[in-house]
mmCIF file of C-alpha atoms and ligand atoms in Angstrom:
data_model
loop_
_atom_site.group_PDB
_atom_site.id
_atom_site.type_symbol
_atom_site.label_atom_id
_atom_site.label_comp_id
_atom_site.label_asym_id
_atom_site.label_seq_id
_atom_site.Cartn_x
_atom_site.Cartn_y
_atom_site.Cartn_z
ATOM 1 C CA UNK E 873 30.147 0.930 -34.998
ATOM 2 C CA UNK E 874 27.023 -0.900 -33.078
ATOM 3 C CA UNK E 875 24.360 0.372 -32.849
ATOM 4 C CA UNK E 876 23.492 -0.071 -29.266
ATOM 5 C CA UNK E 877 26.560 -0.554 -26.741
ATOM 6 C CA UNK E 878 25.609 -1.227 -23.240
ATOM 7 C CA UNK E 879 28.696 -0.754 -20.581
ATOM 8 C CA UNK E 880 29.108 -2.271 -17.311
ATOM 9 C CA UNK E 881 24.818 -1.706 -16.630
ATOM 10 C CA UNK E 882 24.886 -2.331 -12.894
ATOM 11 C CA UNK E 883 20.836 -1.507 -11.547
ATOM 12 C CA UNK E 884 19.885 -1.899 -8.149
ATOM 13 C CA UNK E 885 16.415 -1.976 -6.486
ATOM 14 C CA UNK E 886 16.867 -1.531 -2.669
ATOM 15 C CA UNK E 887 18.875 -4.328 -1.774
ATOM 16 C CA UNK E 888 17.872 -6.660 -4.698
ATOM 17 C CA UNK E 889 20.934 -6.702 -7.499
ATOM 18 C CA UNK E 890 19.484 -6.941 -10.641
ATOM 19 C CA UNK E 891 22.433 -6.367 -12.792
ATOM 20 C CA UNK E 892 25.670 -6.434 -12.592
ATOM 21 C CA UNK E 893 28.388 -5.014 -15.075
ATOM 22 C CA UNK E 894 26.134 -6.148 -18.147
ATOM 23 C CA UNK E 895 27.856 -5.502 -21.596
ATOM 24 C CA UNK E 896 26.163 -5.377 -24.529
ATOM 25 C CA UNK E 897 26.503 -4.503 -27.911
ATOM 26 C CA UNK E 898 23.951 -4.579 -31.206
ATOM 27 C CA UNK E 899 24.522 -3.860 -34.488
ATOM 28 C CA UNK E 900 22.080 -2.644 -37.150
ATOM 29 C CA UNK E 901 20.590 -5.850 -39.327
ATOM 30 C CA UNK E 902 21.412 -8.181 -36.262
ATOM 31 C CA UNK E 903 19.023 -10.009 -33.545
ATOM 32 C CA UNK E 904 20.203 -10.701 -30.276
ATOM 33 C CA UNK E 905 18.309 -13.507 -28.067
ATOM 34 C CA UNK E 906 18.545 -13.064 -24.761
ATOM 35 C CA UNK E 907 18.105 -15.593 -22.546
ATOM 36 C CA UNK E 908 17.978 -16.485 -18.881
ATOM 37 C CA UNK E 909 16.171 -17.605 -16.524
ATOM 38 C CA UNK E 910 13.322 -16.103 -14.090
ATOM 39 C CA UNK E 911 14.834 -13.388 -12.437
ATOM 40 C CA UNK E 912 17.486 -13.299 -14.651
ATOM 41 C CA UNK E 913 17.460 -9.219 -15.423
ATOM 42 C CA UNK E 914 16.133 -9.750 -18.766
ATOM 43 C CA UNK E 915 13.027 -7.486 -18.462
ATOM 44 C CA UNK E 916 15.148 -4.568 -16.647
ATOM 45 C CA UNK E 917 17.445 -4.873 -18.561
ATOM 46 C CA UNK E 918 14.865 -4.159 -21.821
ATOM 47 C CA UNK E 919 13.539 -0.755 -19.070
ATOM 48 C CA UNK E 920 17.045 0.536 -18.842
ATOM 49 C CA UNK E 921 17.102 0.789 -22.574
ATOM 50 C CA UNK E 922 13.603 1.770 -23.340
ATOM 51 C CA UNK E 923 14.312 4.584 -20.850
ATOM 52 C CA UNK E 924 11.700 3.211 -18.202
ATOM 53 C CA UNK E 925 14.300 3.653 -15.834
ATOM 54 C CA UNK E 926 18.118 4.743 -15.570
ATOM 55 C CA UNK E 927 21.084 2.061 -14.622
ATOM 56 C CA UNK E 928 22.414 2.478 -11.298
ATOM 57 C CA UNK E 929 25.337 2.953 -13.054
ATOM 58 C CA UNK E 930 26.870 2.025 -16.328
ATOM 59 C CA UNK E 931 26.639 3.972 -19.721
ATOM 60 C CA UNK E 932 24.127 3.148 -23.274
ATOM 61 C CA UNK E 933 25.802 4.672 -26.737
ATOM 62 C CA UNK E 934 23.642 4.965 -29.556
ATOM 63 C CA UNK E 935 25.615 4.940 -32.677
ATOM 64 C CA UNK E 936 28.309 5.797 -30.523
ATOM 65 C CA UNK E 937 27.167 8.979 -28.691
ATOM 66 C CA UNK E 938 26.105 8.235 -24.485
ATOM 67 C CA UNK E 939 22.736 9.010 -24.284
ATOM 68 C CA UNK E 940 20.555 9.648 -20.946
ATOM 69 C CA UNK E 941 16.935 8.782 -21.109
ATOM 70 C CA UNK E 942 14.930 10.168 -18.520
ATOM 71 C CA UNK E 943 11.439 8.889 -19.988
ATOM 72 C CA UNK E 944 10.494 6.422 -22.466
ATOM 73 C CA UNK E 945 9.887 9.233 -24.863
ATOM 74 C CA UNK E 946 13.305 10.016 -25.040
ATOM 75 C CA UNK E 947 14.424 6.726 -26.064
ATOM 76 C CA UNK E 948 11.330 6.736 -28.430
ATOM 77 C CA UNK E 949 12.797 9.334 -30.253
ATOM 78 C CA UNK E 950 16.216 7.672 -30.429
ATOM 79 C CA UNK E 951 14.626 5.318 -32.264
ATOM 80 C CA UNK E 952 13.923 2.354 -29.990
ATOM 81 C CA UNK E 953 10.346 0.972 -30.097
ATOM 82 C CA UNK E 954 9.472 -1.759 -27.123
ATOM 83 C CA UNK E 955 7.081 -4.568 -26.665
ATOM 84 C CA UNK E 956 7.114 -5.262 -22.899
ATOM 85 C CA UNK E 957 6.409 -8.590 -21.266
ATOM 86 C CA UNK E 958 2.839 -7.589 -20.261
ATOM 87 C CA UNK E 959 2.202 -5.661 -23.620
ATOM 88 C CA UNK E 960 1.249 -2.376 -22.102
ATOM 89 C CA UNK E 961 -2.157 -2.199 -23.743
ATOM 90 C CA UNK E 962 -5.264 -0.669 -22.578
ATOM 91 C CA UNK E 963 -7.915 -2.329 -22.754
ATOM 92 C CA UNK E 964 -10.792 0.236 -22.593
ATOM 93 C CA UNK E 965 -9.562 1.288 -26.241
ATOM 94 C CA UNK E 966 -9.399 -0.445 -29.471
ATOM 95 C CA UNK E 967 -6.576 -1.866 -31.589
ATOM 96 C CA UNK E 968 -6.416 1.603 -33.797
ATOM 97 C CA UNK E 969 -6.224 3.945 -30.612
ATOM 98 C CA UNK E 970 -3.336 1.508 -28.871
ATOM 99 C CA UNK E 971 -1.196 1.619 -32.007
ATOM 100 C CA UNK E 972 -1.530 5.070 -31.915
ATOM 101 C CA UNK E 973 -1.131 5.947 -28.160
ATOM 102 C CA UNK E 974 0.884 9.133 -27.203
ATOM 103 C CA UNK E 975 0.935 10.268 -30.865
ATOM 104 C CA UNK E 976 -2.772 10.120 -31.989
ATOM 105 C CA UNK E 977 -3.403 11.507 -35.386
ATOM 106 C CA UNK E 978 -4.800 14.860 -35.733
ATOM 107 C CA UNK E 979 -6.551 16.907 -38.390
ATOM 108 C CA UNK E 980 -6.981 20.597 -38.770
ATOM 109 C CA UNK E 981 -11.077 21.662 -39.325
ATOM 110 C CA UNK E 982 -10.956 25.547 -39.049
ATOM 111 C CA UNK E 983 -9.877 26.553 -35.737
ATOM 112 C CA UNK E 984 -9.919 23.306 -34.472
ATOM 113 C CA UNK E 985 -7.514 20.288 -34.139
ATOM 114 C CA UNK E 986 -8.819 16.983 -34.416
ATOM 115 C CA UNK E 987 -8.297 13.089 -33.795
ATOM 116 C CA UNK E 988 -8.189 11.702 -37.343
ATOM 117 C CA UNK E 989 -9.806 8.879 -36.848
ATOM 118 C CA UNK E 990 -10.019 7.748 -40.473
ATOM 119 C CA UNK E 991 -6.263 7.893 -40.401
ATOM 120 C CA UNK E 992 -5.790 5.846 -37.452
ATOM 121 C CA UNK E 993 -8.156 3.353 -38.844
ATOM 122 C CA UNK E 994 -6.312 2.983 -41.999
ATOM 123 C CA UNK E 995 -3.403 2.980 -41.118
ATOM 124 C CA UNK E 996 -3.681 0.396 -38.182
ATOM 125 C CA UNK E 997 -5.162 -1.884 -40.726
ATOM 126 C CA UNK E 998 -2.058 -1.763 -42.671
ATOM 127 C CA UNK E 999 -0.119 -2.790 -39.903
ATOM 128 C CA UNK E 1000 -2.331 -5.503 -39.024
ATOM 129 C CA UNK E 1001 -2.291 -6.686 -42.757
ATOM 130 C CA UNK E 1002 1.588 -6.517 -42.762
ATOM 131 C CA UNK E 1003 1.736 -8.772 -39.909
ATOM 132 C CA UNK E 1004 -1.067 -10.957 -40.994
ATOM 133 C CA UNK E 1005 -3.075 -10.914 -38.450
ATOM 134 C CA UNK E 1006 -6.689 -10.361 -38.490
ATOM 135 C CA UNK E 1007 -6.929 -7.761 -35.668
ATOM 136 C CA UNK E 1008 -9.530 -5.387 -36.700
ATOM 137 C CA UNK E 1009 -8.308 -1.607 -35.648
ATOM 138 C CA UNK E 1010 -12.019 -1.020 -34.815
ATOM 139 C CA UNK E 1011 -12.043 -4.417 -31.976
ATOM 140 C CA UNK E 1012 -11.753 -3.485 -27.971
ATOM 141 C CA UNK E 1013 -8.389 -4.892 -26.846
ATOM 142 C CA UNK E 1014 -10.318 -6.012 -24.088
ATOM 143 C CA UNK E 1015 -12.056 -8.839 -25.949
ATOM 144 C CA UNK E 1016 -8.907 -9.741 -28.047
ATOM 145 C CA UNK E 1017 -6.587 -13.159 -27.630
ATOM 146 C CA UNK E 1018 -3.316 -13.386 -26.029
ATOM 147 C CA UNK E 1019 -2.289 -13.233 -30.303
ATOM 148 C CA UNK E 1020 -4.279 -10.185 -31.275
ATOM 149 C CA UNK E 1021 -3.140 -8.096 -28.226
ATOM 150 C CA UNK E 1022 0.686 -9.356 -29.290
ATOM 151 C CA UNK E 1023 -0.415 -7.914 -32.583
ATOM 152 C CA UNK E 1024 -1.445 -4.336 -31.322
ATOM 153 C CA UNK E 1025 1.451 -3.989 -29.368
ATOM 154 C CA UNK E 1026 3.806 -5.139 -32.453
ATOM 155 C CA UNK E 1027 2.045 -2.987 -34.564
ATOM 156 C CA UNK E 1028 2.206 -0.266 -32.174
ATOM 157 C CA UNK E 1029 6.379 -0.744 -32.514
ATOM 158 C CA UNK E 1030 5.993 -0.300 -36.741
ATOM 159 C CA UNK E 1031 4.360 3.248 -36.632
ATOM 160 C CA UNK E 1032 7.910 5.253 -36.328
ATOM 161 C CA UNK E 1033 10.839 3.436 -38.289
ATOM 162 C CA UNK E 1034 12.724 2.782 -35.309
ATOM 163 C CA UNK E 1035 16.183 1.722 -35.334
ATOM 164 C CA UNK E 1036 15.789 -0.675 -32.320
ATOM 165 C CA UNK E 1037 12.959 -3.044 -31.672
ATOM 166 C CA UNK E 1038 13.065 -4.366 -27.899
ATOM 167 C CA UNK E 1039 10.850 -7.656 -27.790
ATOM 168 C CA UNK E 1040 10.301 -8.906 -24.343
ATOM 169 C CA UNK E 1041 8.797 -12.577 -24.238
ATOM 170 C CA UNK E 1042 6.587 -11.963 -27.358
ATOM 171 C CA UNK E 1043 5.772 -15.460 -28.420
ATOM 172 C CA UNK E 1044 5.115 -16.614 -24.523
ATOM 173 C CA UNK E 1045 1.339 -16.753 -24.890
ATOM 174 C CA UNK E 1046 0.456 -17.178 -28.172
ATOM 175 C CA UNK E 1047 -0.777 -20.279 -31.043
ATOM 176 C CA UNK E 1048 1.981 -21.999 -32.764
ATOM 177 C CA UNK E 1049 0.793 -19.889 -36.437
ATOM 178 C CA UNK E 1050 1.325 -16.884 -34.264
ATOM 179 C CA UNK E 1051 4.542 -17.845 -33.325
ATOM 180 C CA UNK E 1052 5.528 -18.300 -37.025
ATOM 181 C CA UNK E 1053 4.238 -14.531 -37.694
ATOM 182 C CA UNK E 1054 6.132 -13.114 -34.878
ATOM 183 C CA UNK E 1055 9.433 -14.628 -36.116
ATOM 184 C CA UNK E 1056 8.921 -14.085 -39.633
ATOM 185 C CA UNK E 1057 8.564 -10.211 -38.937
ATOM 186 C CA UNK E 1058 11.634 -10.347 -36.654
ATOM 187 C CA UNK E 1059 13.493 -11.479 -39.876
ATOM 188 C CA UNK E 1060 12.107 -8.968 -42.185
ATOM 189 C CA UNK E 1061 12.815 -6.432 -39.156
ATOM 190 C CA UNK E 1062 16.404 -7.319 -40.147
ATOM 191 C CA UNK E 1063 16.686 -7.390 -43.594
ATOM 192 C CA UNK E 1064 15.499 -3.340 -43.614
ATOM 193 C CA UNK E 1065 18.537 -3.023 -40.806
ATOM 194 C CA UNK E 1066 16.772 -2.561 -37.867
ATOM 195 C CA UNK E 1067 18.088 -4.204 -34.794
ATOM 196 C CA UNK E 1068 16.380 -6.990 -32.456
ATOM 197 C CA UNK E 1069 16.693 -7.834 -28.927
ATOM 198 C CA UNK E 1070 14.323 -10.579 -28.449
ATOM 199 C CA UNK E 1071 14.042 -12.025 -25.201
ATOM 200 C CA UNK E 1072 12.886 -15.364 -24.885
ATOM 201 C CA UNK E 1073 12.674 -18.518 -23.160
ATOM 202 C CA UNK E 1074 11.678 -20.619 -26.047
ATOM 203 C CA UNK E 1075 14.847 -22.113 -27.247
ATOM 204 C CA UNK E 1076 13.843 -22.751 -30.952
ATOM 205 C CA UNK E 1077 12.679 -18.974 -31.754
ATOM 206 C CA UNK E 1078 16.415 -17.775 -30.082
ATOM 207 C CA UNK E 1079 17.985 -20.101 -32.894
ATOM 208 C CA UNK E 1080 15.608 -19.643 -35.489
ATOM 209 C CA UNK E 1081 15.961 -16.072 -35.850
ATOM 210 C CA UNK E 1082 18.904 -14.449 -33.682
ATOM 211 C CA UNK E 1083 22.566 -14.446 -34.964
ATOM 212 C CA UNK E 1084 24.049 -13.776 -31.353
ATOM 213 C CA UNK E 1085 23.036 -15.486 -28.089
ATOM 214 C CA UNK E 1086 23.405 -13.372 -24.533
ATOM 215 C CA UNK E 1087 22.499 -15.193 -21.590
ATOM 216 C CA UNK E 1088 21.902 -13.562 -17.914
ATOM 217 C CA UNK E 1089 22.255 -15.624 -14.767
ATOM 218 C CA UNK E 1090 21.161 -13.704 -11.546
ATOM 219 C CA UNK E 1091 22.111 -10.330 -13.147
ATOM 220 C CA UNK E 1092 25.214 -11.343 -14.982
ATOM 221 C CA UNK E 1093 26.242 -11.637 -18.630
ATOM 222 C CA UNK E 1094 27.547 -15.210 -18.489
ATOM 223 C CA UNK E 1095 27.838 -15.961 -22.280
ATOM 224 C CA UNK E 1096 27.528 -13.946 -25.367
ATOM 225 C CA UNK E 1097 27.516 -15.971 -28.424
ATOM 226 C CA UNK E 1098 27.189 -16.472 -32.150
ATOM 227 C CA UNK E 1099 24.117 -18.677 -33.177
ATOM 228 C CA UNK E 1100 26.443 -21.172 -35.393
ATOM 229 C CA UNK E 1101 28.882 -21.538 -32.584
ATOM 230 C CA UNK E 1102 26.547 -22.895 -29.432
ATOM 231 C CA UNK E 1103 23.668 -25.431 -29.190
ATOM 232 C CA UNK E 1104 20.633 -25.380 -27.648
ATOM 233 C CA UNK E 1105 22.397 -28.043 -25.167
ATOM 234 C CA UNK E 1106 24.747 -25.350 -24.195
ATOM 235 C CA UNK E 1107 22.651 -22.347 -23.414
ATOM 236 C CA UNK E 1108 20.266 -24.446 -21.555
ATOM 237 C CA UNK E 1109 23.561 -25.407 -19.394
ATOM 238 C CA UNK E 1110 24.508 -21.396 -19.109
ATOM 239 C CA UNK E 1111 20.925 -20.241 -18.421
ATOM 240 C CA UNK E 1112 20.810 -22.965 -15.371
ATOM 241 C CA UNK E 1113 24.122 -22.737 -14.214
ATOM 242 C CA UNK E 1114 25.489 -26.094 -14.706
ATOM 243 C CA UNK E 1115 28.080 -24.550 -17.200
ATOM 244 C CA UNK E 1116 29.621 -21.737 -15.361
ATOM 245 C CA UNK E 1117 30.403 -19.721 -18.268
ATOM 246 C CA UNK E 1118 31.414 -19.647 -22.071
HETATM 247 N N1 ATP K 417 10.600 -2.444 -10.060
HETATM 248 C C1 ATP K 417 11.253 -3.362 -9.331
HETATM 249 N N2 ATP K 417 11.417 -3.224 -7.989
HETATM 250 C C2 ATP K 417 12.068 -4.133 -7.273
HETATM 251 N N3 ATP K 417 12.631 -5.256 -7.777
HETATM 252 C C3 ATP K 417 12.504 -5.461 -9.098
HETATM 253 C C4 ATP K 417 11.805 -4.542 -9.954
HETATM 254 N N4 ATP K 417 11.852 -5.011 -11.218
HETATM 255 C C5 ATP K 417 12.536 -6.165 -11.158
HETATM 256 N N5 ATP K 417 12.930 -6.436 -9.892
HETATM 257 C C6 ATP K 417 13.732 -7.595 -9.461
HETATM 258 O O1 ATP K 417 14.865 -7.686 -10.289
HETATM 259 C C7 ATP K 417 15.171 -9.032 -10.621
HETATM 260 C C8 ATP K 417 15.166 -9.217 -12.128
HETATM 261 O O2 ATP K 417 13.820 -9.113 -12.589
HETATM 262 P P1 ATP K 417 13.438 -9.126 -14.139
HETATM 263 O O3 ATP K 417 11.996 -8.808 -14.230
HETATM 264 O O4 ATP K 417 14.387 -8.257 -14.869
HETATM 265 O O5 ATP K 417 13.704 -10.653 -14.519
HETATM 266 P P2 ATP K 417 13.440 -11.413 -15.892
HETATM 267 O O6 ATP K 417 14.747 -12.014 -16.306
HETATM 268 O O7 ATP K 417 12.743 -10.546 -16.854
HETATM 269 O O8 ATP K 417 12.480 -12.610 -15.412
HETATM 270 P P3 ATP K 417 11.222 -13.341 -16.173
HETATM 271 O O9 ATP K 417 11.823 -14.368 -17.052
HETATM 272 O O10 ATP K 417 10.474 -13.941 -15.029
HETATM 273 O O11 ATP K 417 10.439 -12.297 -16.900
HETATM 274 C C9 ATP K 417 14.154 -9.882 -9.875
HETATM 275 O O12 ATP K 417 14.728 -10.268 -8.653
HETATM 276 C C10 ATP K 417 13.006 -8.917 -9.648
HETATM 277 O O13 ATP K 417 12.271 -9.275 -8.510
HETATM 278 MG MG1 MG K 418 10.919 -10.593 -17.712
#
C-alpha cells in the first residue's frame, strides 16, 4: 500500500487552473522528484498535501484511509512535515525558536508553565549537528544565509518523525557544499522509510536522489517515471513540452 495516493487533484483559483486530475502515489523509503516548469502546480500541489489548502476536488489516502485536512496542523499530525519554497521562517526569532514554532517546549516550575529554553537550545543544536550545518540555535534568522535559513527550516521538519517530508525547491538558493548536505539527508530520510517529494528544477539532485520522476506541465501529470528508465534529455523534453507525454 503507498503511503500517500493522490486522486484526480483538480484545484482551481478563480479562473486560473492549477491542476488538473493529478495522480500521485508515494511509498514509504521512496523519493519522488517533481518537476516542471514555472507555473507548473508544483508548489500547490505540495499546499494541497500539507493541508494549506483543500483540492477543488480530488481525494489524498494516507496509508490508505481519505483524509481531509482543514489546516496544516492536521496534516502535521498525519505525519507530513513541509519545507515550502519561501521557507516560512521568521525572522525576528532565532534558529532554536523557528525549529520549534507551534510546539515550543515547556517546563512545569510550581504553578507555572514555562518555555524550556534549555531544551530548545539543545535540542536545535542536535539537529543542526545532524545536518552539518553550523547554524547556531541561539543566531537571528534574520542575519542568516540563504543555507542556514534552509537549515532551520529542515531542521524544523526532523523534530516529529514524520512519515512524509514535502521539500519544495530546497537547494534553489544555496552553495554547492549545501547542496551536497541537503541531498545526503534526503537519502538518509529514506533509508529510516520516510517518504520524499522533492521538488526541484535542478536536474542532477532529481537523479541523484529520487527513484521516481513526476513531471507537471500547466497543471497536468504528463509523465511519471522510474529514475533508471528516463534521462535527463527526456524530462527536460516533458517539462517544456516538446515531448508531449511518456
Ligand atoms: N494562492 C493563489 N491564488 C491564485 N493563483 C495561484 C495561487 N497559488 C498559485 N496560483 C497560480 O497557480 C499556478 C501554479 O502555481 P504554483 O506556485 O503551484 O507553480 P510552481 O510549479 O510551484 O512554479 P515555480 O516553479 O515558479 O515555483 C500559477 O498560475 C499561479 O499563478
Ligand atoms: Mg513553486
Amino acid at each position: 500500500m503507498s503511503l500517500l495516493e493522490l486522486n484526480s487533484i483538480t484545484k482551481s483559483f478563480g479562473a486560473i487552473h492549477a491542476l488538473q486530475g493529478v495522480d500521485l502515489e508515494v511509498s514509504a523509503g521512496e523519493a519522488v522528484g517533481l518537476m516542471g516548469d514555472n507555473g507548473a502546480g508544483k508548489s500547490t500541489l505540495m499546499k494541497i498535501i500539507a493541508g494549506n489548502f483543500p483540492p477543488t476536488e480530488g481525494a489524498i489516502r494516507i496509508e490508505g484511509n481519505e483524509v481531509t485536512f482543514s489546516q496544516p496542523l492536521d496534516a502535521r499530525e498525519a505525519g507530513i512535515e513541509i519545507v515550502y519554497q519561501d521557507l516560512a521562517l521568521c525572522d525576528n526569532l532565532t534558529a532554536a525558536a523557528n525549529v520549534f514554532l507551534g510546539r515550543e517546549a515547556k517546563k512545569r516550575i510550581g504553578p507555572f508553565k514555562m518555555l524550556d529554553y534549555k531544551t530548545m537550545y539543545q535540542k536545535s543544536g542536535e539537529l543542526f549537528a545532524e545536518l552539518k550545518s553550523e547554524t547556531r540555535p541561539r543566531d537571528l534568522v534574520r542575519q542568516m544565509s540563504g543555507g542556514q535559513r534552509q537549515a532551520v527550516a529542515i531542521a524544523r521538519t526532523r523534530l516529529s518523525d514524520p512519515k512524509l517530508v514535502l521539500m519544495d525547491e530546497p537547494t534553489a538558493a544555496i552553495s554547492v557544499r549545501q547542496v551536497a548536505e541537503v541531498l545526503a539527508l534526503i537519502k538518509r530520510l529514506k533509508e529510516t522509510g520516510h517518504a520524499v517529494i522533492l521538488v526541484s528544477h535542478r536536474m542532477p539532485d532529481v537523479f541523484e536522489v529520487c527513484d521516481r520522476v513526476a513531471v507537471l506541465r500547466r497543471g497536468t501529470k504528463v509523465a511519471d517515471k522510474r529514475i533508471d528508465e528516463t534521462s535527463p534529455e527526456e524530462v527536460t523534453g516533458l517539462i517544456t513540452g516538446a515531448i508531449a507525454a511518456a
